[in-house]
Tab-separated table of C-alpha atoms and ligand atoms in Angstrom:
chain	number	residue	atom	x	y	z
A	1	UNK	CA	0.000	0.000	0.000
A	2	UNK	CA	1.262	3.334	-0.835
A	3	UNK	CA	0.163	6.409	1.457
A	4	UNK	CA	0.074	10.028	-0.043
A	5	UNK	CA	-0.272	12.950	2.562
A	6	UNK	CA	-1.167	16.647	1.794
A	7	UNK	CA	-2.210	19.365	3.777
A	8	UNK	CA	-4.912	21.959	2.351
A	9	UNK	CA	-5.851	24.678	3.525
A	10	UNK	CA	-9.246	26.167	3.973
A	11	UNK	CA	-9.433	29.201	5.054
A	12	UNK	CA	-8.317	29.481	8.455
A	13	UNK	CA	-8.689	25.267	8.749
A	14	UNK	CA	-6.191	22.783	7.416
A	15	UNK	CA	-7.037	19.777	6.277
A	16	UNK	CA	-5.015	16.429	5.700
A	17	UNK	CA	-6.015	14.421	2.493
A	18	UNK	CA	-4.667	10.803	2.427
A	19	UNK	CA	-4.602	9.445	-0.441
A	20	UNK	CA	-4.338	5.435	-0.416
A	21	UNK	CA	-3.203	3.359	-3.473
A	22	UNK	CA	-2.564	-0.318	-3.989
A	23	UNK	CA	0.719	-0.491	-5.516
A	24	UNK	CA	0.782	-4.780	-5.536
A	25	UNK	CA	1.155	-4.655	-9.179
A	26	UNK	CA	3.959	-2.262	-9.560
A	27	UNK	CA	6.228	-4.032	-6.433
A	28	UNK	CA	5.407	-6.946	-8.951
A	29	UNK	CA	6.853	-5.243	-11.835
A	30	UNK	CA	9.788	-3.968	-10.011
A	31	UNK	CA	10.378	-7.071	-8.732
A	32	UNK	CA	10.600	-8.688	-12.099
A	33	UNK	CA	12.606	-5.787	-13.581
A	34	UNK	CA	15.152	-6.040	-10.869
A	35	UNK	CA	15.301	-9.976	-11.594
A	36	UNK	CA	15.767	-9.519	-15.361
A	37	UNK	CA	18.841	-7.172	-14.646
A	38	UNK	CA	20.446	-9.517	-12.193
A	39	UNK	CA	19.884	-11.818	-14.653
A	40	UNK	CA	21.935	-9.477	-17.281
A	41	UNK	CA	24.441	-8.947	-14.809
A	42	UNK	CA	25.599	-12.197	-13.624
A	43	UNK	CA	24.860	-14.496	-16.109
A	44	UNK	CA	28.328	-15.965	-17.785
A	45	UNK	CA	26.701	-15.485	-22.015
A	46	UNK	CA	27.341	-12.256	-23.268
A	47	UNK	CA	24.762	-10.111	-23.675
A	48	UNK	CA	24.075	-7.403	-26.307
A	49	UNK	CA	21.292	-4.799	-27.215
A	50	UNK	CA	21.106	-2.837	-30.372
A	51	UNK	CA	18.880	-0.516	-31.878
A	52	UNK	CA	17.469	-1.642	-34.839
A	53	UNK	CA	20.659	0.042	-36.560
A	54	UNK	CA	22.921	-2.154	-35.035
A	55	UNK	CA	24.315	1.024	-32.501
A	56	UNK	CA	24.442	-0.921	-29.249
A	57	UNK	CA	22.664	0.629	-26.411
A	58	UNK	CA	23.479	-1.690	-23.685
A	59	UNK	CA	26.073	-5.073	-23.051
A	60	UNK	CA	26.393	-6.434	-20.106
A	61	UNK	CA	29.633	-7.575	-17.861
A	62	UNK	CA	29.959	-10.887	-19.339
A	63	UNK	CA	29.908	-9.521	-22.640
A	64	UNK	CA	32.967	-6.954	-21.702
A	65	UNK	CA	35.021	-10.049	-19.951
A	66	UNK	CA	34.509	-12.053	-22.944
A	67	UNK	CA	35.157	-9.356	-25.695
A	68	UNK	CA	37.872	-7.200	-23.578
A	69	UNK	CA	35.674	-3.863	-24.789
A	70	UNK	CA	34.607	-1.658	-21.301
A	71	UNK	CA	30.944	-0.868	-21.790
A	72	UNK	CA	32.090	2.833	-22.184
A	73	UNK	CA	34.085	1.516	-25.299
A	74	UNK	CA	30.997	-0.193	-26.651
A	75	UNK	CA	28.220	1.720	-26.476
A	76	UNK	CA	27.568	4.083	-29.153
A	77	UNK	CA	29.765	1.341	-31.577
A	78	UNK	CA	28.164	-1.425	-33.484
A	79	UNK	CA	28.966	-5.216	-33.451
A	80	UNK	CA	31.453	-4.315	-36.142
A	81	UNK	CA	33.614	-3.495	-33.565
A	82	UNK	CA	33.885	-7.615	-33.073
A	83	UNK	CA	34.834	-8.684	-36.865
A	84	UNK	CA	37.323	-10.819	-37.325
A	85	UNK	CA	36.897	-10.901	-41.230
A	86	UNK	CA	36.970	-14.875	-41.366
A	87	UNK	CA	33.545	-13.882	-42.726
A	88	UNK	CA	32.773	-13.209	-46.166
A	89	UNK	CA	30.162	-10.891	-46.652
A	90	UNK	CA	27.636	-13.579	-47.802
A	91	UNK	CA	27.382	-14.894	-44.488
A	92	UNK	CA	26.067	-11.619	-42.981
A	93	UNK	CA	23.624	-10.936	-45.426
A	94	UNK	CA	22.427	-14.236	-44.868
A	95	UNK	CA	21.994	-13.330	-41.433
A	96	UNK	CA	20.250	-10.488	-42.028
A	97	UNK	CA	18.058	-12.108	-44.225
A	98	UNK	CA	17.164	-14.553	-41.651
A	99	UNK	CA	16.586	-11.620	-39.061
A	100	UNK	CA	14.360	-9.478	-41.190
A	101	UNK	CA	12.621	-12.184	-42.357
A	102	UNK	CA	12.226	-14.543	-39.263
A	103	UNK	CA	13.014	-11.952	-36.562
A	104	UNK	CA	15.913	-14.522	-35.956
A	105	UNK	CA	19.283	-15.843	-36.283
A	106	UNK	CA	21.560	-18.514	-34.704
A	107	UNK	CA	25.116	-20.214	-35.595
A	108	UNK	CA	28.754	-20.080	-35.343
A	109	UNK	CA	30.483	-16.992	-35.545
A	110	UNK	CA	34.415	-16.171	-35.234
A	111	UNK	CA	35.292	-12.588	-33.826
A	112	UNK	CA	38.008	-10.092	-32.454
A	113	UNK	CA	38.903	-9.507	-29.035
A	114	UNK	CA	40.319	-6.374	-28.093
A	115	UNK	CA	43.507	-7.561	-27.192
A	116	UNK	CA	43.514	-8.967	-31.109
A	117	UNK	CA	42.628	-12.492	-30.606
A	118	UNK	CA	40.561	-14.656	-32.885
A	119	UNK	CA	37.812	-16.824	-31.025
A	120	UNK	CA	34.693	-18.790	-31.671
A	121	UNK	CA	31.329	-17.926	-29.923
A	122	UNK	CA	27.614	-19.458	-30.523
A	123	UNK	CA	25.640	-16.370	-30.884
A	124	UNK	CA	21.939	-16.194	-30.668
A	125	UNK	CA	19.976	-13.124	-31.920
A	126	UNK	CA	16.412	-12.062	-31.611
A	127	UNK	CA	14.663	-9.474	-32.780
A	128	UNK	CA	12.158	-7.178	-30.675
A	129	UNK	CA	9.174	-6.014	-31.858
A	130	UNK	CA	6.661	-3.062	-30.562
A	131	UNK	CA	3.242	-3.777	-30.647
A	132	UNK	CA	2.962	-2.757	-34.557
A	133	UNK	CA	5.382	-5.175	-35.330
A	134	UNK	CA	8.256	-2.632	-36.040
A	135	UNK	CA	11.817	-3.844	-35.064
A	136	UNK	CA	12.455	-2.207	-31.809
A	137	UNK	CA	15.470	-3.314	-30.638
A	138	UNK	CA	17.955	-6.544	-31.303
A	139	UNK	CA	19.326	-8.730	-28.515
A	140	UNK	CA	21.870	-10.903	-29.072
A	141	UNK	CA	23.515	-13.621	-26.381
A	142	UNK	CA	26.732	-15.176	-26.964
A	143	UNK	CA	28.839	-17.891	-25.928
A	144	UNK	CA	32.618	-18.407	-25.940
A	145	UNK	CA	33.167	-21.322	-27.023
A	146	UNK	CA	36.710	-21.942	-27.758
A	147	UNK	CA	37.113	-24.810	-25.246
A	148	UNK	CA	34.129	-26.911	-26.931
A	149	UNK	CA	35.766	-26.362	-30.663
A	150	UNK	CA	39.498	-26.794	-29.090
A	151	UNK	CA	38.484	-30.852	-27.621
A	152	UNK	CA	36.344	-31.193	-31.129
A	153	UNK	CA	39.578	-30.320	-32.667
A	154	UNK	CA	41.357	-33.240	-30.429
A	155	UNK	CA	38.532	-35.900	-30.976
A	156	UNK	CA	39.155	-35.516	-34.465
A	157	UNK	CA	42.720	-35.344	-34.503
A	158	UNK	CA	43.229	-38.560	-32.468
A	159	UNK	CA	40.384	-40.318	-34.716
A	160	UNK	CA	42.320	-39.715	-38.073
A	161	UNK	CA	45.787	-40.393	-36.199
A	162	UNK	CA	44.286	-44.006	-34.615
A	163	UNK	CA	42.863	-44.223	-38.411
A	164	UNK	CA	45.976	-43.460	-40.187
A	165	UNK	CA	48.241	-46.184	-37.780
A	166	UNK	CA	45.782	-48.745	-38.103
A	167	UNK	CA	45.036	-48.739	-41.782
A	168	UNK	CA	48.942	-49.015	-42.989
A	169	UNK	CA	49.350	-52.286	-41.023
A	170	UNK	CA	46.063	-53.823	-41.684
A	171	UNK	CA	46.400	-53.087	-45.461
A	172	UNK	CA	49.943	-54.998	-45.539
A	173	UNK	CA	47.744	-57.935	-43.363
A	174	UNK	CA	45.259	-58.270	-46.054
A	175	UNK	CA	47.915	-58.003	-48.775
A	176	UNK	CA	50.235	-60.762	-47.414
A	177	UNK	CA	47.178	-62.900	-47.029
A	178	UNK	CA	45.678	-62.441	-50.420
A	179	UNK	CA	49.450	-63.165	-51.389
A	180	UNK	CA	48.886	-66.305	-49.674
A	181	UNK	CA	45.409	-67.258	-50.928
A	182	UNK	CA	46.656	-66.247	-54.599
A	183	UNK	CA	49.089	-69.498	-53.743
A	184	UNK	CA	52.775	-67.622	-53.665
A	185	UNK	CA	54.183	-69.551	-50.540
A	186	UNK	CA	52.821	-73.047	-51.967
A	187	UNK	CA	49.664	-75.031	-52.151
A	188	UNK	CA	47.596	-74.447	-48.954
A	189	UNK	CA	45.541	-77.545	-47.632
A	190	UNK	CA	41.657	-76.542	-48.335
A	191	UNK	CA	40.933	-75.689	-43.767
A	192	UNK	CA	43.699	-73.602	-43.853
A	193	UNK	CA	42.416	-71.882	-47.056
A	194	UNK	CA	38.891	-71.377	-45.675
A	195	UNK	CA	40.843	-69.738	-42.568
A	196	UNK	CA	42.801	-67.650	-44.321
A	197	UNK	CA	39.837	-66.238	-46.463
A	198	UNK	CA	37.502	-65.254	-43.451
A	199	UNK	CA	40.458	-63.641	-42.120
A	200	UNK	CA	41.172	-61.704	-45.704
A	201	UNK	CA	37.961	-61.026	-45.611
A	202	UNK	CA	37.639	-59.582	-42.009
A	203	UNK	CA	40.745	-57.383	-43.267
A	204	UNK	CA	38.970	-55.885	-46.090
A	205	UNK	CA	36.304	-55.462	-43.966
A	206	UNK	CA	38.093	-53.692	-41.213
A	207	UNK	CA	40.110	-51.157	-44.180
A	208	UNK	CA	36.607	-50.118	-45.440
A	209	UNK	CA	35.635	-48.983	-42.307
A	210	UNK	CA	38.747	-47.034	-41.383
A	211	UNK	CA	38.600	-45.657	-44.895
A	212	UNK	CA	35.184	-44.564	-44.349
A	213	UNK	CA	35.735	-42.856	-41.060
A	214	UNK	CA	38.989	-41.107	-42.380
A	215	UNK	CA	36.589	-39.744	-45.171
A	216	UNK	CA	33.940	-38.155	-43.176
A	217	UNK	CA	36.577	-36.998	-40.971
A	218	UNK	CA	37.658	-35.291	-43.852
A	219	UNK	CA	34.817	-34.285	-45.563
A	220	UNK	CA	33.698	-32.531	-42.227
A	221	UNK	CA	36.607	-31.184	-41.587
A	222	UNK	CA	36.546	-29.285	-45.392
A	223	UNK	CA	39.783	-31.213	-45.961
A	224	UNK	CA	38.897	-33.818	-48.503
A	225	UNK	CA	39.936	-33.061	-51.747
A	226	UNK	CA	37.438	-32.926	-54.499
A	227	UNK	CA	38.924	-33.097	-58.148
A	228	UNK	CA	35.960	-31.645	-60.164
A	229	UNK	CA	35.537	-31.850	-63.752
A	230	UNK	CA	32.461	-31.777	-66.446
A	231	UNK	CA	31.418	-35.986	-66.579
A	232	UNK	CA	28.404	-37.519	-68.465
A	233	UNK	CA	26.347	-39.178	-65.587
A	234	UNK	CA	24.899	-42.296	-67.861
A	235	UNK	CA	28.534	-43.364	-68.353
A	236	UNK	CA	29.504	-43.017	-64.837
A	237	UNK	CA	26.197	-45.159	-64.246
A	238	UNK	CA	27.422	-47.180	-66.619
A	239	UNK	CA	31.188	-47.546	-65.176
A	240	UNK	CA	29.812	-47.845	-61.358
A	241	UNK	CA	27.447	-50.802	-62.446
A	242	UNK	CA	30.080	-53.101	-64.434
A	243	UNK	CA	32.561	-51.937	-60.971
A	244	UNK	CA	30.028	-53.502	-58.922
A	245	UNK	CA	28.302	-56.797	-61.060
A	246	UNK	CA	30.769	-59.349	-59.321
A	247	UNK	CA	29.017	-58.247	-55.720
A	248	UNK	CA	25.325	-58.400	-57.801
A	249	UNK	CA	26.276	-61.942	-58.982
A	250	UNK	CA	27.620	-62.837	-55.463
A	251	UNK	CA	24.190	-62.568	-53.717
A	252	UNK	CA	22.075	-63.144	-57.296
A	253	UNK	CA	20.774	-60.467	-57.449
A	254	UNK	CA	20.611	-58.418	-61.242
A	255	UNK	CA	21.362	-55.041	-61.737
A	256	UNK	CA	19.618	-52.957	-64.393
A	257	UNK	CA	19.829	-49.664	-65.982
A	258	UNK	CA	17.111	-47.428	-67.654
A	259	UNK	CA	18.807	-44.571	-68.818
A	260	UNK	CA	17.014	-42.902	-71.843
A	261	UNK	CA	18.575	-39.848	-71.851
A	262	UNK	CA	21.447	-40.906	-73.594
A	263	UNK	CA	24.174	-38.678	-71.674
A	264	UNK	CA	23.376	-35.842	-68.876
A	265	UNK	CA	26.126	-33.628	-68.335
A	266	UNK	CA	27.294	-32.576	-64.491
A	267	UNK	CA	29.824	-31.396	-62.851
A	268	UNK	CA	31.346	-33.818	-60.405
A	269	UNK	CA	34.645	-35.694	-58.877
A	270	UNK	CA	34.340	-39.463	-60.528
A	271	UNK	CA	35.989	-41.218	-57.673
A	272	UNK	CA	33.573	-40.067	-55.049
A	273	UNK	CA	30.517	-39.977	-57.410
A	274	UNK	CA	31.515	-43.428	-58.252
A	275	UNK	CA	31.649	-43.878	-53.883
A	276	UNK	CA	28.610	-42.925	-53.793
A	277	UNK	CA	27.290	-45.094	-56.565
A	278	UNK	CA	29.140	-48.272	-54.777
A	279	UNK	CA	27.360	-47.607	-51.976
A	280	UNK	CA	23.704	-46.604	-53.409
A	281	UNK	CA	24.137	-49.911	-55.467
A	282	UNK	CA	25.581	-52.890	-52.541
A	283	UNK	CA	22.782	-51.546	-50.299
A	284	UNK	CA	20.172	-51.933	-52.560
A	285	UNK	CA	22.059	-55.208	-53.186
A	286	UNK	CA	22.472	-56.083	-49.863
A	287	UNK	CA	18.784	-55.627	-48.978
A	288	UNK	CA	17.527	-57.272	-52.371
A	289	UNK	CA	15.875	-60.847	-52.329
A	290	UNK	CA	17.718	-63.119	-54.154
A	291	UNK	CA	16.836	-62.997	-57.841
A	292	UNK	CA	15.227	-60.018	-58.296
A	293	UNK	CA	16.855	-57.011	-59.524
A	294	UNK	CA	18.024	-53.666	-58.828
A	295	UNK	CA	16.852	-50.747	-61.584
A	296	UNK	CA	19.464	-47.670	-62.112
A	297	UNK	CA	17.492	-44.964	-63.736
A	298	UNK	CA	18.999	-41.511	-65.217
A	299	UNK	CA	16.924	-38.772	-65.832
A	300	UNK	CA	16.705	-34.915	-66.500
A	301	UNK	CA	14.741	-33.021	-64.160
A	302	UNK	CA	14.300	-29.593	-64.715
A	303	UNK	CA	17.378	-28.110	-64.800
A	304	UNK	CA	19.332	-31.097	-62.151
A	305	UNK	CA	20.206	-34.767	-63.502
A	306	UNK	CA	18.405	-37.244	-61.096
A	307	UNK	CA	20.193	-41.275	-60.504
A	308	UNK	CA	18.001	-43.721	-58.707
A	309	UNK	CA	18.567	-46.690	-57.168
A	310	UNK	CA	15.541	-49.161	-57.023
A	311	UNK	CA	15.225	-52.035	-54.960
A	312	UNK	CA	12.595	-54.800	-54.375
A	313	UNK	CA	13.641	-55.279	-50.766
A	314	UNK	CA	11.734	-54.440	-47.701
A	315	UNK	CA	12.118	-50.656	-48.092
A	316	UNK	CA	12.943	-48.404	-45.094
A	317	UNK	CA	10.959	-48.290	-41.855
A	318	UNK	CA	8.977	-45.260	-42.243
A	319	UNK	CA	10.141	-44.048	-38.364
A	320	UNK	CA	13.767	-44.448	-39.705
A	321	UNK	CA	13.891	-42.966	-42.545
A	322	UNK	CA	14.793	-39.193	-40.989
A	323	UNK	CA	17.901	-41.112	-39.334
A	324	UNK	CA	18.992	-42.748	-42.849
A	325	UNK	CA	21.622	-39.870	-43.402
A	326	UNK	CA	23.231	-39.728	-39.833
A	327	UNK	CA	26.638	-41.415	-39.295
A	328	UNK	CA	26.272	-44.726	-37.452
A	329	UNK	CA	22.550	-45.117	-39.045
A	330	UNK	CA	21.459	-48.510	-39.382
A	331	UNK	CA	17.198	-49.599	-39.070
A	332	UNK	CA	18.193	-52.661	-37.541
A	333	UNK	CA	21.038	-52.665	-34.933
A	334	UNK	CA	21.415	-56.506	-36.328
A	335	UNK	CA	22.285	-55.384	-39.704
A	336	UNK	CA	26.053	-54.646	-39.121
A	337	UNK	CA	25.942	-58.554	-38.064
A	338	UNK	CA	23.266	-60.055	-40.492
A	339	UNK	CA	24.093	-57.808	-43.638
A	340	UNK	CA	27.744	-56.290	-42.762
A	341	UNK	CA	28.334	-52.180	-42.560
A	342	UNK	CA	28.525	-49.612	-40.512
A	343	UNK	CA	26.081	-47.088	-41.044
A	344	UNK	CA	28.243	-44.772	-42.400
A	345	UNK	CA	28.007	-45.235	-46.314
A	346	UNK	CA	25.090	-43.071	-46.826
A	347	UNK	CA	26.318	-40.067	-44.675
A	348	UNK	CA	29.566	-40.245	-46.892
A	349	UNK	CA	27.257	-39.595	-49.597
A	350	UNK	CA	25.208	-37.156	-48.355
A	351	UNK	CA	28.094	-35.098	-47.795
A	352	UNK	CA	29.824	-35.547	-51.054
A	353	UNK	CA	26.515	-34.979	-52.835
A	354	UNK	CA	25.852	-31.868	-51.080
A	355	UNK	CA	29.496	-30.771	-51.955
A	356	UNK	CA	28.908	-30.886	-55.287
A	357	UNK	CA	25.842	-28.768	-54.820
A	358	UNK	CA	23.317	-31.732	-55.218
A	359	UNK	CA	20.876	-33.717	-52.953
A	360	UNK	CA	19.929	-36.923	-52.200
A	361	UNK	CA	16.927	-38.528	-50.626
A	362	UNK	CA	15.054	-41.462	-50.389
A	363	UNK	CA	11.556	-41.812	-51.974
A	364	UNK	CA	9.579	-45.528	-51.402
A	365	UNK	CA	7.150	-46.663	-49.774
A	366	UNK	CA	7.754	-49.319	-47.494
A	367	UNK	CA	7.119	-52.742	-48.061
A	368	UNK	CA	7.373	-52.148	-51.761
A	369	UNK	CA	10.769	-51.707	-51.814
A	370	UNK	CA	13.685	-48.859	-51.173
A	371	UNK	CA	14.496	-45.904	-54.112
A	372	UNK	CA	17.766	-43.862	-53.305
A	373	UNK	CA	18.085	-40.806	-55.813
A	374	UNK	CA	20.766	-38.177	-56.015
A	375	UNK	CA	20.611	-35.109	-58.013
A	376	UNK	CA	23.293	-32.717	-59.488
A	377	UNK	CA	22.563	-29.445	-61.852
A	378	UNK	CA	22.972	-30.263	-65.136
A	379	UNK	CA	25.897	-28.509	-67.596
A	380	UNK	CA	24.233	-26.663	-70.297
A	381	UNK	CA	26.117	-27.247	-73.121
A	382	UNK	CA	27.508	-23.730	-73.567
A	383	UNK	CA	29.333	-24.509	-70.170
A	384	UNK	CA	30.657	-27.781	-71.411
A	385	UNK	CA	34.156	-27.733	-72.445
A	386	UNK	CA	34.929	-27.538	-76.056
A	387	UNK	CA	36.261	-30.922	-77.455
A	388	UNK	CA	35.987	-32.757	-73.941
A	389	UNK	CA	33.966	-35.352	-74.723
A	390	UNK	CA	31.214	-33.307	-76.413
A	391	UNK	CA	28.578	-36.349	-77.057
A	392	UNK	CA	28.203	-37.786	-80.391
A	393	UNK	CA	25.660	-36.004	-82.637
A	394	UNK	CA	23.303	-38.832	-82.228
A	395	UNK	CA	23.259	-38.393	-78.669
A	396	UNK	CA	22.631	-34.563	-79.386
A	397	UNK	CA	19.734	-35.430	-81.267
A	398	UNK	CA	18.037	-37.737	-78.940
A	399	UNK	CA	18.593	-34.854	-75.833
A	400	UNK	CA	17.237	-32.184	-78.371
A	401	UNK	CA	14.371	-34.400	-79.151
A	402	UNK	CA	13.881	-35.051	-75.334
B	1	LIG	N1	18.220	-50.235	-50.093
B	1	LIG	C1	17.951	-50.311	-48.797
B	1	LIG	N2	16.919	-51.051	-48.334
B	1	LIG	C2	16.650	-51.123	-46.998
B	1	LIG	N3	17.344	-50.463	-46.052
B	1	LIG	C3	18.366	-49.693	-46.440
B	1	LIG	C4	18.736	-49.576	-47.824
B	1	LIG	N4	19.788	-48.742	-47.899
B	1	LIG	C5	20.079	-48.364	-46.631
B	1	LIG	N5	19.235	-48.946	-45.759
B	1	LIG	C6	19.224	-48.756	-44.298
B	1	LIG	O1	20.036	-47.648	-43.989
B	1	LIG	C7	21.130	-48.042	-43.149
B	1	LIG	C8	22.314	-47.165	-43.432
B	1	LIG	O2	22.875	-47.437	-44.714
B	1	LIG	P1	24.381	-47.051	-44.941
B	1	LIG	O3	24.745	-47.305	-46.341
B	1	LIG	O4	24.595	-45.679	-44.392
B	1	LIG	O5	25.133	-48.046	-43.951
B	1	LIG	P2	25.438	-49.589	-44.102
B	1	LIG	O6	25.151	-50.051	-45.494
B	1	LIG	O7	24.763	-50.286	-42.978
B	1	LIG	O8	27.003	-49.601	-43.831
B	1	LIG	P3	28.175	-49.060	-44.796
B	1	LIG	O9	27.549	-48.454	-45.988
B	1	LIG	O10	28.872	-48.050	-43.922
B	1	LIG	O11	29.018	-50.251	-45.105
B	1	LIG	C9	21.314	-49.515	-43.472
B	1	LIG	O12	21.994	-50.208	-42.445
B	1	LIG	C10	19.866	-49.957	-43.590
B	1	LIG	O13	19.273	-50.081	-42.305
B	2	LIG	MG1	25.931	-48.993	-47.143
């Protein structure tokens, strides 16, 4: 309750007027107001408030720790001040299109201290709106986090290093014991030969997966190098099916192609489009019954070149299928042991897809069988090379007529 006292006079009386007021709902507000700023004072992210210019009109002491900058020094600037210019300028216009459009913005950001050093912070910013939806202000809470991309950095070191020291030896095992197989230190009686192919085969095994998890390493880590060139997708098709028949015949299973296009021009790095196609192709394989077969189909689609990979197998669980790209991904846990893999072949190609500017998906129903496609833009001819294998003019006509 808040009192209010005045004295009036009248005439030669004075009066007292009290004036009584329940003040419940301000103490609330106060009391919320007072919360919010201990919250802005003591938290550990940084915290920063622009106008909708950018100028910043507040930061609070976690912000100044973290950045160096005294809140004197940073008011009046804008978060300029913080560039570290390992940005290019796409990446902030794509965050401003993503704040002007969805009031909102969120990712990984590298900036300046003021003593000069380079760090990376999370940073989170919101837009504020008044009640006619006009940008009032912009707050934006960071995070150092230098520690979390400095043990990332470790993890992936020590993966590539354990990688690297285990795939030398086990690549001379599996060559001495092919060697062996192949008959160079004499006849070997037929138990010993059985032995010695589970064990060549464990060691093949064993190199695919370390060469699988040195690739992603690499891929992630923007390190793998991609040799890109113009191709013709229907001979790559072409190439990666003939590559892969002997596993086909192995489990009986046929593999088709229905390529009417003739030739579809990309851009792309063979070896790792062929990766992917290896891998598209033994799962679809690998999940096939025996005797049926596996369709490869190449077609144009608008202006991308889409490869699918048809099965008659028993599709993808329709809960799984959001998981299908993830490292480590398998439906059934007993498929490494029934069916062999890791989980890791279709993340590989997911990221060298999306390298190459491309996509890939899945698109079946289940119970009627899986269909893997991947897409890349076409090459118009203009932005073919001149002379590098420029298709026949019978293939010209049949893509003119198409
Ligand atoms: N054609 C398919 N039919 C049914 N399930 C599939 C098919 N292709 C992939 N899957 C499911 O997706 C999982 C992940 O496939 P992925 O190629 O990433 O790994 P993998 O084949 O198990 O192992 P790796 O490719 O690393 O040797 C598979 O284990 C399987 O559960
Ligand atoms: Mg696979």
């Amino acid at each position: 309750m808040e009192l209010a006292v005045s004295r009036v006079h009248l005439g030669a009386r004075v009066l007292y007027v009290v004036i009584m007021r329940d003040i419940t709902d301000r103490r609330r507000a106060e009391e919320r107001l007072r919360q919010a700023a201990s919250v802005f004072e003591n938290t550990t992210e940084g915290i920063i408030i622009t106008e909708p210019d950018g100028v910043i009109l507040s930061v609070n002491p976690a912000f100044t720790s973290i950045t160096g900058y005294s809140t004197e020094e940073a008011l009046g600037q804008t978060p300029r001040l913080l560039q570290s210019g390992r940005q290019d300028k796409a990446f902030y216009r794509r965050m401003w299109e993503s704040l002007l459009n969805e009031g909102h913005w969120q990712g990984e950001i590298w900036n300046r201290r003021k003593s000069g050093e380079v760090y990376p912070q999370w940073l989170n910013i919101t837009a504020i709106r008044d009640a006619q939806g006009r940008v009032i202000n912009y707050v934006g809470i960071t995070w150092d986090i230098s520690e979390l991309k400095a043990s990332e950095r470790m993890k992936d070191e020590f993966i590539s290093t354990v990688s690297h020291e285990l795939r030398t030896p086990l690549t001379s095992i599996r060559g001495s014991l092919g060697l062996v197989m192949g008959g160079v230190a004499g006849e070997i009686p037929d138990r010993a030969r059985n032995m010695v192919q589970i064990a060549h085969d464990n060691c093949q095994r064993l190199v695919r997966l370390i060469n699988d998890i040195l690739d992603f390493q690499k891929i992630e880590a923007g390190k793998m190098s991609f040799s890109v060139e113009p191709l013709d997708l229907v001979g790559l098709v072409q190439a990666a099916i003939t590559e892969n028949q002997a596993y086909a015949d192995q489990m009986g299973v046929r593999l088709a192609i229905d390529a009417p296009v003739g030739y579809a021009w990309v851009v792309g790095d063979r070896d790792r489009l062929m990766q992917v196609m290896a891998n598209l192709l033994s799962n679809a394989v690998k999940f096939s019954p025996e005797g049926e077969a596996v369709t490869v189909s190449v077609e144009r689609r608008d202006s991308a070149v889409r490869v699918t990979v048809a099965d008659r197998g028993p599709g993808v669980p329709e809960a799984f299928r959001r998981n299908l790209f993830r490292k480590f991904a398998q439906a059934d846990a007993s498929d490494s042991r029934q069916r062999g893999g890791t989980g890791l072949g279709l993340h590989i190609c997911k990221l060298i897809v999306e390298h190459l500017d491309g996509d890939i998906g899945y698109t079946a129903q289940h119970g009627t069988g899986s269909s893997f496609y991947f897409e890349l833009p076409e090459l118009r001819r203009g932005e073919r090379p001149p002379g590098d294998g420029e298709p026949a003019a019978a293939d010209r006509l049949v893509r003119d007529a198409g």
